[in-house]
mmCIF file with all atom_site columns, C-alpha atoms in Angstrom:
data_model
loop_
_atom_site.group_PDB
_atom_site.id
_atom_site.type_symbol
_atom_site.label_atom_id
_atom_site.label_alt_id
_atom_site.label_comp_id
_atom_site.label_asym_id
_atom_site.label_entity_id
_atom_site.label_seq_id
_atom_site.pdbx_PDB_ins_code
_atom_site.Cartn_x
_atom_site.Cartn_y
_atom_site.Cartn_z
_atom_site.occupancy
_atom_site.B_iso_or_equiv
_atom_site.pdbx_formal_charge
_atom_site.auth_seq_id
_atom_site.auth_comp_id
_atom_site.auth_asym_id
_atom_site.auth_atom_id
_atom_site.pdbx_PDB_model_num
ATOM 1   C CA . MET N 1 1   ? -5.411  38.467  2.273   1.00 0.00 ? 12  MET N CA 1
ATOM 2   C CA . THR N 1 2   ? -4.280  34.966  1.378   1.00 0.00 ? 13  THR N CA 1
ATOM 3   C CA . ASP N 1 3   ? -2.672  32.588  3.783   1.00 0.00 ? 14  ASP N CA 1
ATOM 4   C CA . ASP N 1 4   ? 0.966   32.119  2.751   1.00 0.00 ? 15  ASP N CA 1
ATOM 5   C CA . SER N 1 5   ? 1.187   28.599  4.109   1.00 0.00 ? 16  SER N CA 1
ATOM 6   C CA . ASP N 1 6   ? -1.504  27.412  1.670   1.00 0.00 ? 17  ASP N CA 1
ATOM 7   C CA . GLN N 1 7   ? 0.342   28.847  -1.305  1.00 0.00 ? 18  GLN N CA 1
ATOM 8   C CA . GLN N 1 8   ? 3.586   27.141  -0.315  1.00 0.00 ? 19  GLN N CA 1
ATOM 9   C CA . ILE N 1 9   ? 1.867   23.766  -0.251  1.00 0.00 ? 20  ILE N CA 1
ATOM 10  C CA . GLU N 1 10  ? 0.464   24.259  -3.763  1.00 0.00 ? 21  GLU N CA 1
ATOM 11  C CA . ALA N 1 11  ? 3.849   25.107  -5.237  1.00 0.00 ? 22  ALA N CA 1
ATOM 12  C CA . ALA N 1 12  ? 5.605   22.196  -3.511  1.00 0.00 ? 23  ALA N CA 1
ATOM 13  C CA . PRO N 1 13  ? 6.625   18.921  -5.187  1.00 0.00 ? 24  PRO N CA 1
ATOM 14  C CA . PRO N 1 14  ? 3.925   16.210  -5.364  1.00 0.00 ? 25  PRO N CA 1
ATOM 15  C CA . ALA N 1 15  ? 1.886   16.509  -2.206  1.00 0.00 ? 26  ALA N CA 1
ATOM 16  C CA . LYS N 1 16  ? 1.436   13.542  0.069   1.00 0.00 ? 27  LYS N CA 1
ATOM 17  C CA . SER N 1 17  ? -1.690  11.587  -0.695  1.00 0.00 ? 28  SER N CA 1
ATOM 18  C CA . GLY N 1 18  ? -3.729  9.717   1.873   1.00 0.00 ? 29  GLY N CA 1
ATOM 19  C CA . PRO N 1 19  ? -6.836  9.788   4.032   1.00 0.00 ? 30  PRO N CA 1
ATOM 20  C CA . VAL N 1 20  ? -7.145  12.929  6.156   1.00 0.00 ? 31  VAL N CA 1
ATOM 21  C CA . ASP N 1 21  ? -7.582  10.729  9.248   1.00 0.00 ? 32  ASP N CA 1
ATOM 22  C CA . ARG N 1 22  ? -4.528  8.549   8.474   1.00 0.00 ? 33  ARG N CA 1
ATOM 23  C CA . GLU N 1 23  ? -2.786  9.353   11.776  1.00 0.00 ? 34  GLU N CA 1
ATOM 24  C CA . THR N 1 24  ? -5.723  8.050   13.814  1.00 0.00 ? 35  THR N CA 1
ATOM 25  C CA . VAL N 1 25  ? -7.212  5.366   11.528  1.00 0.00 ? 36  VAL N CA 1
ATOM 26  C CA . GLY N 1 26  ? -4.107  4.241   9.601   1.00 0.00 ? 37  GLY N CA 1
ATOM 27  C CA . PRO N 1 27  ? -2.078  3.070   7.853   1.00 0.00 ? 38  PRO N CA 1
ATOM 28  C CA . PHE N 1 28  ? 0.090   4.019   10.792  1.00 0.00 ? 39  PHE N CA 1
ATOM 29  C CA . ASP N 1 29  ? 3.631   5.140   11.265  1.00 0.00 ? 40  ASP N CA 1
ATOM 30  C CA . GLU N 1 30  ? 5.450   3.141   13.943  1.00 0.00 ? 41  GLU N CA 1
ATOM 31  C CA . SER N 1 31  ? 5.333   6.224   16.189  1.00 0.00 ? 42  SER N CA 1
ATOM 32  C CA . GLU N 1 32  ? 1.505   6.311   15.946  1.00 0.00 ? 43  GLU N CA 1
ATOM 33  C CA . ALA N 1 33  ? 0.783   2.608   16.538  1.00 0.00 ? 44  ALA N CA 1
ATOM 34  C CA . ASN N 1 34  ? -0.665  1.125   19.678  1.00 0.00 ? 45  ASN N CA 1
ATOM 35  C CA . ALA N 1 35  ? 2.354   -0.591  21.242  1.00 0.00 ? 46  ALA N CA 1
ATOM 36  C CA . VAL N 1 36  ? 0.346   -3.168  23.201  1.00 0.00 ? 47  VAL N CA 1
ATOM 37  C CA . ARG N 1 37  ? -1.388  -4.732  20.189  1.00 0.00 ? 48  ARG N CA 1
ATOM 38  C CA . PRO N 1 38  ? -0.048  -8.186  19.182  1.00 0.00 ? 49  PRO N CA 1
ATOM 39  C CA . TYR N 1 39  ? 1.342   -7.303  15.763  1.00 0.00 ? 50  TYR N CA 1
ATOM 40  C CA . ILE N 1 40  ? 3.056   -9.790  13.452  1.00 0.00 ? 51  ILE N CA 1
ATOM 41  C CA . ASP N 1 41  ? 6.445   -8.167  12.884  1.00 0.00 ? 52  ASP N CA 1
ATOM 42  C CA . LEU N 1 42  ? 7.670   -8.395  9.285   1.00 0.00 ? 53  LEU N CA 1
ATOM 43  C CA . GLY N 1 43  ? 10.426  -5.786  9.566   1.00 0.00 ? 54  GLY N CA 1
ATOM 44  C CA . GLY N 1 44  ? 9.256   -2.913  7.351   1.00 0.00 ? 55  GLY N CA 1
ATOM 45  C CA . ILE N 1 45  ? 5.611   -3.476  8.242   1.00 0.00 ? 56  ILE N CA 1
ATOM 46  C CA . LYS N 1 46  ? 3.605   -4.929  11.090  1.00 0.00 ? 57  LYS N CA 1
ATOM 47  C CA . ILE N 1 47  ? 0.289   -6.675  10.515  1.00 0.00 ? 58  ILE N CA 1
ATOM 48  C CA . LEU N 1 48  ? -2.489  -7.062  13.051  1.00 0.00 ? 59  LEU N CA 1
ATOM 49  C CA . PRO N 1 49  ? -3.615  -10.703 13.054  1.00 0.00 ? 60  PRO N CA 1
ATOM 50  C CA . ARG N 1 50  ? -7.330  -11.293 12.560  1.00 0.00 ? 61  ARG N CA 1
ATOM 51  C CA . GLU N 1 51  ? -9.694  -14.199 12.052  1.00 0.00 ? 62  GLU N CA 1
ATOM 52  C CA . GLY N 1 52  ? -9.559  -15.575 8.495   1.00 0.00 ? 63  GLY N CA 1
ATOM 53  C CA . LEU N 1 53  ? -6.362  -13.763 7.507   1.00 0.00 ? 64  LEU N CA 1
ATOM 54  C CA . ASN N 1 54  ? -3.648  -15.714 5.676   1.00 0.00 ? 65  ASN N CA 1
ATOM 55  C CA . LEU N 1 55  ? -0.235  -14.231 5.136   1.00 0.00 ? 66  LEU N CA 1
ATOM 56  C CA . ARG N 1 56  ? 2.212   -15.004 2.323   1.00 0.00 ? 67  ARG N CA 1
ATOM 57  C CA . LEU N 1 57  ? 5.692   -13.636 1.743   1.00 0.00 ? 68  LEU N CA 1
ATOM 58  C CA . GLU N 1 58  ? 6.637   -12.990 -1.872  1.00 0.00 ? 69  GLU N CA 1
ATOM 59  C CA . VAL N 1 59  ? 10.317  -13.733 -2.418  1.00 0.00 ? 70  VAL N CA 1
ATOM 60  C CA . GLU N 1 60  ? 12.528  -12.654 -5.320  1.00 0.00 ? 71  GLU N CA 1
ATOM 61  C CA . GLU N 1 61  ? 14.067  -15.850 -6.634  1.00 0.00 ? 72  GLU N CA 1
ATOM 62  C CA . GLN N 1 62  ? 17.554  -14.608 -7.447  1.00 0.00 ? 73  GLN N CA 1
ATOM 63  C CA . THR N 1 63  ? 18.199  -12.558 -4.330  1.00 0.00 ? 74  THR N CA 1
ATOM 64  C CA . LYS N 1 64  ? 15.937  -14.501 -1.931  1.00 0.00 ? 75  LYS N CA 1
ATOM 65  C CA . ARG N 1 65  ? 14.816  -11.163 -0.586  1.00 0.00 ? 76  ARG N CA 1
ATOM 66  C CA . ILE N 1 66  ? 11.216  -10.659 0.478   1.00 0.00 ? 77  ILE N CA 1
ATOM 67  C CA . VAL N 1 67  ? 9.749   -8.100  -1.915  1.00 0.00 ? 78  VAL N CA 1
ATOM 68  C CA . ALA N 1 68  ? 6.083   -8.016  -0.880  1.00 0.00 ? 79  ALA N CA 1
ATOM 69  C CA . VAL N 1 69  ? 3.618   -9.311  1.662   1.00 0.00 ? 80  VAL N CA 1
ATOM 70  C CA . GLY N 1 70  ? 0.495   -11.023 0.352   1.00 0.00 ? 81  GLY N CA 1
ATOM 71  C CA . LEU N 1 71  ? -2.602  -11.108 2.533   1.00 0.00 ? 82  LEU N CA 1
ATOM 72  C CA . ASP N 1 72  ? -5.598  -13.322 1.760   1.00 0.00 ? 83  ASP N CA 1
ATOM 73  C CA . TYR N 1 73  ? -8.715  -12.033 3.463   1.00 0.00 ? 84  TYR N CA 1
ATOM 74  C CA . ALA N 1 74  ? -12.474 -11.701 2.822   1.00 0.00 ? 85  ALA N CA 1
ATOM 75  C CA . GLU N 1 75  ? -12.246 -13.682 -0.449  1.00 0.00 ? 86  GLU N CA 1
ATOM 76  C CA . SER N 1 76  ? -9.758  -11.085 -1.661  1.00 0.00 ? 87  SER N CA 1
ATOM 77  C CA . THR N 1 77  ? -6.034  -10.591 -1.928  1.00 0.00 ? 88  THR N CA 1
ATOM 78  C CA . LEU N 1 78  ? -4.039  -7.603  -0.762  1.00 0.00 ? 89  LEU N CA 1
ATOM 79  C CA . GLN N 1 79  ? -0.405  -7.275  -1.758  1.00 0.00 ? 90  GLN N CA 1
ATOM 80  C CA . VAL N 1 80  ? 1.490   -4.606  0.164   1.00 0.00 ? 91  VAL N CA 1
ATOM 81  C CA . GLN N 1 81  ? 4.918   -3.018  -0.195  1.00 0.00 ? 92  GLN N CA 1
ATOM 82  C CA . PRO N 1 82  ? 6.434   -0.283  1.982   1.00 0.00 ? 93  PRO N CA 1
ATOM 83  C CA . PHE N 1 83  ? 8.853   2.173   0.352   1.00 0.00 ? 94  PHE N CA 1
ATOM 84  C CA . ALA N 1 84  ? 11.109  4.897   1.680   1.00 0.00 ? 95  ALA N CA 1
ATOM 85  C CA . ALA N 1 85  ? 9.888   8.369   0.711   1.00 0.00 ? 96  ALA N CA 1
ATOM 86  C CA . PRO N 1 86  ? 10.985  11.990  1.035   1.00 0.00 ? 97  PRO N CA 1
ATOM 87  C CA . ARG N 1 87  ? 9.983   13.759  4.239   1.00 0.00 ? 98  ARG N CA 1
ATOM 88  C CA . SER N 1 88  ? 8.034   16.527  2.530   1.00 0.00 ? 99  SER N CA 1
ATOM 89  C CA . SER N 1 89  ? 6.691   15.170  -0.768  1.00 0.00 ? 100 SER N CA 1
ATOM 90  C CA . GLY N 1 90  ? 4.679   12.123  -1.757  1.00 0.00 ? 101 GLY N CA 1
ATOM 91  C CA . LEU N 1 91  ? 5.273   9.265   -4.211  1.00 0.00 ? 102 LEU N CA 1
ATOM 92  C CA . TRP N 1 92  ? 1.724   8.115   -4.935  1.00 0.00 ? 103 TRP N CA 1
ATOM 93  C CA . GLU N 1 93  ? 1.026   10.650  -7.667  1.00 0.00 ? 104 GLU N CA 1
ATOM 94  C CA . GLU N 1 94  ? 4.079   9.602   -9.684  1.00 0.00 ? 105 GLU N CA 1
ATOM 95  C CA . THR N 1 95  ? 3.553   5.901   -8.919  1.00 0.00 ? 106 THR N CA 1
ATOM 96  C CA . ARG N 1 96  ? -0.022  6.033   -10.222 1.00 0.00 ? 107 ARG N CA 1
ATOM 97  C CA . GLU N 1 97  ? 1.258   7.401   -13.528 1.00 0.00 ? 108 GLU N CA 1
ATOM 98  C CA . GLN N 1 98  ? 3.770   4.530   -13.792 1.00 0.00 ? 109 GLN N CA 1
ATOM 99  C CA . ILE N 1 99  ? 1.089   1.928   -13.055 1.00 0.00 ? 110 ILE N CA 1
ATOM 100 C CA . ARG N 1 100 ? -1.207  3.519   -15.633 1.00 0.00 ? 111 ARG N CA 1
ATOM 101 C CA . GLN N 1 101 ? 1.510   3.210   -18.294 1.00 0.00 ? 112 GLN N CA 1
ATOM 102 C CA . GLN N 1 102 ? 2.290   -0.410  -17.352 1.00 0.00 ? 113 GLN N CA 1
ATOM 103 C CA . VAL N 1 103 ? -1.343  -1.486  -17.525 1.00 0.00 ? 114 VAL N CA 1
ATOM 104 C CA . LYS N 1 104 ? -1.791  0.197   -20.901 1.00 0.00 ? 115 LYS N CA 1
ATOM 105 C CA . GLN N 1 105 ? 1.369   -1.475  -22.243 1.00 0.00 ? 116 GLN N CA 1
ATOM 106 C CA . GLN N 1 106 ? -0.121  -4.830  -21.232 1.00 0.00 ? 117 GLN N CA 1
ATOM 107 C CA . GLY N 1 107 ? -3.236  -3.970  -23.229 1.00 0.00 ? 118 GLY N CA 1
ATOM 108 C CA . GLY N 1 108 ? -5.350  -3.354  -20.138 1.00 0.00 ? 119 GLY N CA 1
ATOM 109 C CA . ARG N 1 109 ? -7.737  -0.583  -19.189 1.00 0.00 ? 120 ARG N CA 1
ATOM 110 C CA . VAL N 1 110 ? -7.345  1.684   -16.215 1.00 0.00 ? 121 VAL N CA 1
ATOM 111 C CA . GLU N 1 111 ? -9.411  4.407   -14.613 1.00 0.00 ? 122 GLU N CA 1
ATOM 112 C CA . GLU N 1 112 ? -8.642  6.696   -11.715 1.00 0.00 ? 123 GLU N CA 1
ATOM 113 C CA . ARG N 1 113 ? -11.228 7.266   -9.038  1.00 0.00 ? 124 ARG N CA 1
ATOM 114 C CA . GLU N 1 114 ? -11.468 8.719   -5.569  1.00 0.00 ? 125 GLU N CA 1
ATOM 115 C CA . GLY N 1 115 ? -11.631 5.881   -3.048  1.00 0.00 ? 126 GLY N CA 1
ATOM 116 C CA . PRO N 1 116 ? -11.828 5.707   0.751   1.00 0.00 ? 127 PRO N CA 1
ATOM 117 C CA . LEU N 1 117 ? -8.008  5.839   0.886   1.00 0.00 ? 128 LEU N CA 1
ATOM 118 C CA . GLY N 1 118 ? -7.688  8.737   -1.556  1.00 0.00 ? 129 GLY N CA 1
ATOM 119 C CA . PRO N 1 119 ? -7.035  8.513   -5.314  1.00 0.00 ? 130 PRO N CA 1
ATOM 120 C CA . GLU N 1 120 ? -6.845  4.926   -6.560  1.00 0.00 ? 131 GLU N CA 1
ATOM 121 C CA . LEU N 1 121 ? -6.649  3.105   -9.862  1.00 0.00 ? 132 LEU N CA 1
ATOM 122 C CA . LEU N 1 122 ? -9.060  0.430   -10.995 1.00 0.00 ? 133 LEU N CA 1
ATOM 123 C CA . ALA N 1 123 ? -7.381  -1.660  -13.664 1.00 0.00 ? 134 ALA N CA 1
ATOM 124 C CA . GLU N 1 124 ? -8.586  -4.421  -15.940 1.00 0.00 ? 135 GLU N CA 1
ATOM 125 C CA . VAL N 1 125 ? -5.526  -6.484  -16.788 1.00 0.00 ? 136 VAL N CA 1
ATOM 126 C CA . PRO N 1 126 ? -5.469  -9.176  -19.480 1.00 0.00 ? 137 PRO N CA 1
ATOM 127 C CA . VAL N 1 127 ? -4.376  -12.582 -18.119 1.00 0.00 ? 138 VAL N CA 1
ATOM 128 C CA . VAL N 1 128 ? -4.016  -16.102 -19.444 1.00 0.00 ? 139 VAL N CA 1
ATOM 129 C CA . ALA N 1 129 ? -7.489  -17.656 -19.338 1.00 0.00 ? 140 ALA N CA 1
ATOM 130 C CA . GLY N 1 130 ? -8.039  -19.274 -15.958 1.00 0.00 ? 141 GLY N CA 1
ATOM 131 C CA . PRO N 1 131 ? -10.198 -22.312 -15.088 1.00 0.00 ? 142 PRO N CA 1
ATOM 132 C CA . ASP N 1 132 ? -13.307 -20.119 -15.261 1.00 0.00 ? 143 ASP N CA 1
ATOM 133 C CA . GLY N 1 133 ? -12.349 -18.997 -18.768 1.00 0.00 ? 144 GLY N CA 1
ATOM 134 C CA . SER N 1 134 ? -11.891 -15.350 -17.815 1.00 0.00 ? 145 SER N CA 1
ATOM 135 C CA . THR N 1 135 ? -9.173  -13.475 -19.656 1.00 0.00 ? 146 THR N CA 1
ATOM 136 C CA . LYS N 1 136 ? -9.265  -10.288 -17.591 1.00 0.00 ? 147 LYS N CA 1
ATOM 137 C CA . ARG N 1 137 ? -8.439  -9.634  -13.996 1.00 0.00 ? 148 ARG N CA 1
ATOM 138 C CA . LEU N 1 138 ? -9.601  -6.638  -12.016 1.00 0.00 ? 149 LEU N CA 1
ATOM 139 C CA . ALA N 1 139 ? -7.178  -5.000  -9.636  1.00 0.00 ? 150 ALA N CA 1
ATOM 140 C CA . ARG N 1 140 ? -7.383  -1.939  -7.427  1.00 0.00 ? 151 ARG N CA 1
ATOM 141 C CA . PHE N 1 141 ? -4.135  -0.051  -6.839  1.00 0.00 ? 152 PHE N CA 1
ATOM 142 C CA . VAL N 1 142 ? -4.117  1.984   -3.630  1.00 0.00 ? 153 VAL N CA 1
ATOM 143 C CA . GLY N 1 143 ? -1.374  4.046   -2.052  1.00 0.00 ? 154 GLY N CA 1
ATOM 144 C CA . VAL N 1 144 ? -0.853  6.172   1.024   1.00 0.00 ? 155 VAL N CA 1
ATOM 145 C CA . ASP N 1 145 ? 2.011   8.593   1.671   1.00 0.00 ? 156 ASP N CA 1
ATOM 146 C CA . GLY N 1 146 ? 3.085   8.663   5.304   1.00 0.00 ? 157 GLY N CA 1
ATOM 147 C CA . PRO N 1 147 ? 5.934   10.415  7.114   1.00 0.00 ? 158 PRO N CA 1
ATOM 148 C CA . ARG N 1 148 ? 9.073   9.344   5.192   1.00 0.00 ? 159 ARG N CA 1
ATOM 149 C CA . TRP N 1 149 ? 7.338   6.284   3.761   1.00 0.00 ? 160 TRP N CA 1
ATOM 150 C CA . PHE N 1 150 ? 4.871   5.254   1.078   1.00 0.00 ? 161 PHE N CA 1
ATOM 151 C CA . LEU N 1 151 ? 2.652   2.175   1.392   1.00 0.00 ? 162 LEU N CA 1
ATOM 152 C CA . ARG N 1 152 ? 1.376   0.644   -1.825  1.00 0.00 ? 163 ARG N CA 1
ATOM 153 C CA . GLY N 1 153 ? -1.364  -1.959  -2.041  1.00 0.00 ? 164 GLY N CA 1
ATOM 154 C CA . VAL N 1 154 ? -2.798  -4.057  -4.855  1.00 0.00 ? 165 VAL N CA 1
ATOM 155 C CA . ILE N 1 155 ? -6.265  -5.444  -4.170  1.00 0.00 ? 166 ILE N CA 1
ATOM 156 C CA . GLY N 1 156 ? -7.700  -8.393  -6.098  1.00 0.00 ? 167 GLY N CA 1
ATOM 157 C CA . GLY N 1 157 ? -10.651 -10.754 -5.760  1.00 0.00 ? 168 GLY N CA 1
ATOM 158 C CA . ALA N 1 158 ? -14.014 -9.882  -4.239  1.00 0.00 ? 169 ALA N CA 1
ATOM 159 C CA . ALA N 1 159 ? -12.857 -6.496  -2.921  1.00 0.00 ? 170 ALA N CA 1
ATOM 160 C CA . THR N 1 160 ? -12.610 -5.117  -6.470  1.00 0.00 ? 171 THR N CA 1
ATOM 161 C CA . SER N 1 161 ? -16.396 -5.231  -6.856  1.00 0.00 ? 172 SER N CA 1
ATOM 162 C CA . ASP N 1 162 ? -18.094 -6.250  -3.601  1.00 0.00 ? 173 ASP N CA 1
ATOM 163 C CA . VAL N 1 163 ? -18.688 -3.370  -1.209  1.00 0.00 ? 174 VAL N CA 1
ATOM 164 C CA . GLU N 1 164 ? -18.539 -5.461  1.955   1.00 0.00 ? 175 GLU N CA 1
ATOM 165 C CA . ALA N 1 165 ? -15.313 -7.250  0.979   1.00 0.00 ? 176 ALA N CA 1
ATOM 166 C CA . ALA N 1 166 ? -13.828 -3.915  -0.118  1.00 0.00 ? 177 ALA N CA 1
ATOM 167 C CA . GLY N 1 167 ? -14.578 -2.408  3.312   1.00 0.00 ? 178 GLY N CA 1
ATOM 168 C CA . ALA N 1 168 ? -12.946 -5.379  5.074   1.00 0.00 ? 179 ALA N CA 1
ATOM 169 C CA . VAL N 1 169 ? -9.789  -5.183  2.941   1.00 0.00 ? 180 VAL N CA 1
ATOM 170 C CA . GLU N 1 170 ? -9.559  -1.378  3.249   1.00 0.00 ? 181 GLU N CA 1
ATOM 171 C CA . ASP N 1 171 ? -9.803  -1.808  7.013   1.00 0.00 ? 182 ASP N CA 1
ATOM 172 C CA . LEU N 1 172 ? -7.013  -4.401  6.871   1.00 0.00 ? 183 LEU N CA 1
ATOM 173 C CA . PHE N 1 173 ? -4.837  -2.027  4.800   1.00 0.00 ? 184 PHE N CA 1
ATOM 174 C CA . ARG N 1 174 ? -5.460  0.764   7.309   1.00 0.00 ? 185 ARG N CA 1
ATOM 175 C CA . SER N 1 175 ? -4.442  -1.419  10.250  1.00 0.00 ? 186 SER N CA 1
ATOM 176 C CA . ILE N 1 176 ? -0.913  -1.868  8.836   1.00 0.00 ? 187 ILE N CA 1
ATOM 177 C CA . VAL N 1 177 ? 1.973   -0.215  10.665  1.00 0.00 ? 188 VAL N CA 1
ATOM 178 C CA . VAL N 1 178 ? 4.966   0.935   8.599   1.00 0.00 ? 189 VAL N CA 1
ATOM 179 C CA . VAL N 1 179 ? 8.340   0.735   10.333  1.00 0.00 ? 190 VAL N CA 1
ATOM 180 C CA . ARG N 1 180 ? 10.573  3.097   8.374   1.00 0.00 ? 191 ARG N CA 1
ATOM 181 C CA . GLY N 1 181 ? 13.529  2.990   10.798  1.00 0.00 ? 192 GLY N CA 1
ATOM 182 C CA . ASN N 1 182 ? 16.111  5.743   11.095  1.00 0.00 ? 193 ASN N CA 1
ATOM 183 C CA . SER N 1 183 ? 18.706  4.576   8.587   1.00 0.00 ? 194 SER N CA 1
ATOM 184 C CA . PRO N 1 184 ? 19.019  6.793   5.506   1.00 0.00 ? 195 PRO N CA 1
ATOM 185 C CA . MET N 1 185 ? 17.423  5.273   2.407   1.00 0.00 ? 196 MET N CA 1
ATOM 186 C CA . PRO N 1 186 ? 16.932  6.645   -1.096  1.00 0.00 ? 197 PRO N CA 1
ATOM 187 C CA . PRO N 1 187 ? 13.290  7.426   -1.884  1.00 0.00 ? 198 PRO N CA 1
ATOM 188 C CA . ARG N 1 188 ? 11.483  4.546   -3.678  1.00 0.00 ? 199 ARG N CA 1
ATOM 189 C CA . ASP N 1 189 ? 13.724  1.912   -2.084  1.00 0.00 ? 200 ASP N CA 1
ATOM 190 C CA . LEU N 1 190 ? 11.756  -0.984  -0.633  1.00 0.00 ? 201 LEU N CA 1
ATOM 191 C CA . ILE N 1 191 ? 11.895  -0.871  3.167   1.00 0.00 ? 202 ILE N CA 1
ATOM 192 C CA . PRO N 1 192 ? 13.425  -4.271  4.091   1.00 0.00 ? 203 PRO N CA 1
ATOM 193 C CA . LEU N 1 193 ? 10.932  -7.011  4.977   1.00 0.00 ? 204 LEU N CA 1
ATOM 194 C CA . ARG N 1 194 ? 11.740  -10.182 6.903   1.00 0.00 ? 205 ARG N CA 1
ATOM 195 C CA . MET N 1 195 ? 10.223  -13.431 8.107   1.00 0.00 ? 206 MET N CA 1
ATOM 196 C CA . PRO N 1 196 ? 7.713   -12.835 10.875  1.00 0.00 ? 207 PRO N CA 1
ATOM 197 C CA . THR N 1 197 ? 8.485   -13.265 14.515  1.00 0.00 ? 208 THR N CA 1
ATOM 198 C CA . THR N 1 198 ? 5.639   -14.557 16.614  1.00 0.00 ? 209 THR N CA 1
ATOM 199 C CA . PRO N 1 199 ? 3.882   -11.839 18.607  1.00 0.00 ? 210 PRO N CA 1
ATOM 200 C CA . GLY N 1 200 ? 5.076   -11.713 22.179  1.00 0.00 ? 211 GLY N CA 1
ATOM 201 C CA . THR N 1 201 ? 8.483   -13.335 21.550  1.00 0.00 ? 212 THR N CA 1
ATOM 202 C CA . ALA N 1 202 ? 11.809  -11.589 21.135  1.00 0.00 ? 213 ALA N CA 1
#
């Protein structure tokens, strides 16, 4: 006799994608985070400060709204964006398909693989030749579906090829706390980000 609950999951819209131990190892929902840790509060996400971590806010010129958080760490870059998501289904499956199309349109190559955070894309994107003469840039696209949110990351630099750097950046990604809030938001809307407040101050 089959278990009905399993069959319902298979027939559902895109399932949520993420590490099986997400609730205990992250990325965390606000309700799962350790409240006493000194997070840097950026509104939609909170970042745990660590030695050697530099934080940049990426601002949309016209609207002046913060659209992404850039983290420089372990000779790598990690760009993160939190999005609102449906309660029961995930966005990563569909988002991966969109990224795949974009990379191909730019003349790049992309392959899907199973990473420590679940399915991820490794892309080789053509760029204007830099000082080192390279015309291609490697990027790893990672994504995790949480409760009512989706956290997307783009990893560049050493963590695209170096195992140690990759582990450090994956650990950084998993330490992020997503603050979805209770206000209704359409799925795929960016959860608002803001300038950080110093840990420990109101």
